[in-house]
mmCIF file of C-alpha atoms in Angstrom:
data_model
loop_
_atom_site.group_PDB
_atom_site.id
_atom_site.type_symbol
_atom_site.label_atom_id
_atom_site.label_comp_id
_atom_site.label_asym_id
_atom_site.label_seq_id
_atom_site.Cartn_x
_atom_site.Cartn_y
_atom_site.Cartn_z
ATOM 1 C CA GLN A 158 -114.537 48.480 -15.624
ATOM 2 C CA VAL A 159 -113.860 47.733 -19.515
ATOM 3 C CA GLN A 160 -115.956 49.194 -22.139
ATOM 4 C CA LEU A 161 -115.696 47.388 -25.589
ATOM 5 C CA VAL A 162 -116.833 48.898 -28.976
ATOM 6 C CA GLU A 163 -116.870 46.751 -31.882
ATOM 7 C CA SER A 164 -116.440 48.063 -35.603
ATOM 8 C CA GLY A 165 -115.596 46.699 -39.062
ATOM 9 C CA GLY A 166 -118.847 44.660 -39.762
ATOM 10 C CA GLY A 167 -120.479 45.082 -43.022
ATOM 11 C CA LEU A 168 -121.776 43.005 -46.127
ATOM 12 C CA VAL A 169 -119.176 41.037 -48.192
ATOM 13 C CA GLN A 170 -119.699 38.296 -50.856
ATOM 14 C CA THR A 171 -118.615 34.532 -50.376
ATOM 15 C CA GLY A 172 -114.920 34.062 -50.245
ATOM 16 C CA GLY A 173 -114.134 37.518 -49.273
ATOM 17 C CA SER A 174 -112.638 39.100 -46.058
ATOM 18 C CA LEU A 175 -113.472 41.399 -43.243
ATOM 19 C CA ARG A 176 -111.610 42.623 -40.271
ATOM 20 C CA LEU A 177 -113.220 43.354 -36.872
ATOM 21 C CA SER A 178 -111.960 45.607 -34.578
ATOM 22 C CA CYS A 179 -112.616 46.075 -30.659
ATOM 23 C CA ALA A 180 -111.446 49.044 -28.986
ATOM 24 C CA ALA A 181 -111.357 48.851 -25.235
ATOM 25 C CA SER A 182 -111.379 51.575 -22.465
ATOM 26 C CA GLY A 183 -109.631 50.854 -19.247
ATOM 27 C CA ARG A 184 -106.152 50.602 -17.884
ATOM 28 C CA THR A 185 -106.405 47.029 -17.329
ATOM 29 C CA PHE A 186 -107.166 45.848 -20.777
ATOM 30 C CA SER A 187 -103.582 44.265 -21.173
ATOM 31 C CA SER A 188 -104.300 41.766 -18.529
ATOM 32 C CA TYR A 189 -107.600 40.463 -19.647
ATOM 33 C CA THR A 190 -108.321 37.579 -21.987
ATOM 34 C CA MET A 191 -110.458 38.634 -24.771
ATOM 35 C CA GLY A 192 -112.770 36.755 -26.988
ATOM 36 C CA TRP A 193 -114.859 36.972 -30.023
ATOM 37 C CA PHE A 194 -118.304 35.454 -30.124
ATOM 38 C CA ARG A 195 -121.251 35.546 -32.560
ATOM 39 C CA ARG A 196 -124.939 34.994 -32.731
ATOM 40 C CA ALA A 197 -126.886 34.176 -36.056
ATOM 41 C CA PRO A 198 -130.237 34.682 -36.382
ATOM 42 C CA GLY A 199 -132.601 32.048 -34.524
ATOM 43 C CA LYS A 200 -129.415 30.425 -33.185
ATOM 44 C CA GLU A 201 -127.582 30.655 -29.468
ATOM 45 C CA ARG A 202 -124.690 32.891 -29.213
ATOM 46 C CA GLU A 203 -121.415 30.843 -29.957
ATOM 47 C CA PHE A 204 -117.637 31.151 -29.201
ATOM 48 C CA VAL A 205 -115.479 32.139 -32.126
ATOM 49 C CA ALA A 206 -111.911 32.735 -30.794
ATOM 50 C CA ARG A 207 -110.124 33.957 -27.771
ATOM 51 C CA ILE A 208 -106.517 35.147 -27.071
ATOM 52 C CA SER A 209 -104.455 35.479 -23.679
ATOM 53 C CA TRP A 210 -103.254 38.794 -22.326
ATOM 54 C CA SER A 211 -99.969 38.503 -24.016
ATOM 55 C CA GLY A 212 -101.181 37.460 -27.377
ATOM 56 C CA GLY A 213 -99.083 34.367 -26.947
ATOM 57 C CA SER A 214 -102.000 31.722 -26.896
ATOM 58 C CA THR A 215 -104.961 31.702 -28.987
ATOM 59 C CA TYR A 216 -107.822 29.331 -29.569
ATOM 60 C CA TYR A 217 -110.529 28.817 -32.136
ATOM 61 C CA ALA A 218 -113.983 27.353 -32.737
ATOM 62 C CA ASP A 219 -113.505 24.359 -35.304
ATOM 63 C CA SER A 220 -115.818 26.264 -37.640
ATOM 64 C CA VAL A 221 -113.452 28.960 -38.174
ATOM 65 C CA LYS A 222 -109.996 27.433 -37.782
ATOM 66 C CA GLY A 223 -107.794 28.111 -40.398
ATOM 67 C CA ARG A 224 -110.004 30.929 -41.661
ATOM 68 C CA PHE A 225 -110.123 33.493 -38.670
ATOM 69 C CA THR A 226 -107.072 34.927 -36.848
ATOM 70 C CA ILE A 227 -107.463 36.753 -33.504
ATOM 71 C CA SER A 228 -104.709 39.118 -32.531
ATOM 72 C CA ARG A 229 -104.234 42.214 -30.095
ATOM 73 C CA ASP A 230 -102.473 45.217 -29.753
ATOM 74 C CA ASN A 231 -102.219 46.043 -26.140
ATOM 75 C CA ALA A 232 -100.570 49.280 -27.009
ATOM 76 C CA LYS A 233 -103.622 50.396 -28.810
ATOM 77 C CA ASN A 234 -106.247 48.497 -26.314
ATOM 78 C CA THR A 235 -107.612 46.640 -29.160
ATOM 79 C CA VAL A 236 -108.162 43.328 -30.647
ATOM 80 C CA TYR A 237 -108.960 42.204 -33.880
ATOM 81 C CA LEU A 238 -110.775 39.473 -35.746
ATOM 82 C CA GLN A 239 -109.385 38.840 -39.350
ATOM 83 C CA MET A 240 -111.841 36.785 -41.195
ATOM 84 C CA ASN A 241 -110.860 35.284 -44.456
ATOM 85 C CA SER A 242 -112.715 32.741 -46.875
ATOM 86 C CA LEU A 243 -116.170 34.199 -45.384
ATOM 87 C CA LYS A 244 -119.098 31.964 -45.833
ATOM 88 C CA PRO A 245 -122.821 32.482 -45.570
ATOM 89 C CA GLU A 246 -122.827 30.503 -42.499
ATOM 90 C CA ASP A 247 -120.459 33.225 -40.815
ATOM 91 C CA THR A 248 -123.421 35.698 -41.063
ATOM 92 C CA ALA A 249 -124.023 36.752 -37.472
ATOM 93 C CA VAL A 250 -123.606 39.619 -35.088
ATOM 94 C CA TYR A 251 -120.084 39.524 -33.656
ATOM 95 C CA TYR A 252 -119.295 40.468 -30.033
ATOM 96 C CA CYS A 253 -115.963 40.859 -28.450
ATOM 97 C CA ALA A 254 -115.692 40.176 -24.687
ATOM 98 C CA ALA A 255 -113.306 40.508 -21.839
ATOM 99 C CA THR A 256 -112.491 38.363 -19.001
ATOM 100 C CA PRO A 257 -110.390 39.171 -16.092
ATOM 101 C CA PRO A 258 -107.292 36.978 -15.315
ATOM 102 C CA GLY A 259 -108.101 33.702 -13.691
ATOM 103 C CA GLN A 260 -111.823 33.906 -14.614
ATOM 104 C CA ALA A 261 -113.554 31.702 -17.200
ATOM 105 C CA LEU A 262 -116.724 33.897 -17.426
ATOM 106 C CA TYR A 263 -116.901 36.889 -19.680
ATOM 107 C CA ASP A 264 -117.591 39.980 -17.696
ATOM 108 C CA TYR A 265 -117.681 42.530 -20.196
ATOM 109 C CA TRP A 266 -119.277 42.736 -23.675
ATOM 110 C CA GLY A 267 -119.463 44.958 -26.595
ATOM 111 C CA GLN A 268 -122.717 46.109 -28.217
ATOM 112 C CA GLY A 269 -121.820 43.990 -31.539
ATOM 113 C CA THR A 270 -121.112 44.294 -35.087
ATOM 114 C CA GLN A 271 -123.178 42.871 -37.948
ATOM 115 C CA VAL A 272 -121.370 40.686 -40.537
ATOM 116 C CA THR A 273 -123.378 39.564 -43.689
ATOM 117 C CA VAL A 274 -121.883 37.038 -46.070
ATOM 118 C CA SER A 275 -123.922 36.798 -49.560
ATOM 119 C CA SER A 276 -123.885 33.682 -51.474
#
């Protein structure tokens, strides 16, 4: 079992930055691929970024590439999402998720943290 708790959301102006954190419980965190997703009002949930268990491999949605950076600290059981050059269209509830090795579907989800970018 993995429990995930996001933090770091808030209100920021266009062009600003925020860093989201996702604290995980469970001894197997370091073996999981971790991802960030978001859901904007009236829209489907969408993929934002993911990072391999070691942190050596990352992948981003085109909409955030070059502006967002995903990272992890396995010693702290935490994954981060550094968001720079924020735009109003980045406004959403952001969720972190975990998937076990060799599995594509994410089994574990956090409760989400709200990010609002004002224009």
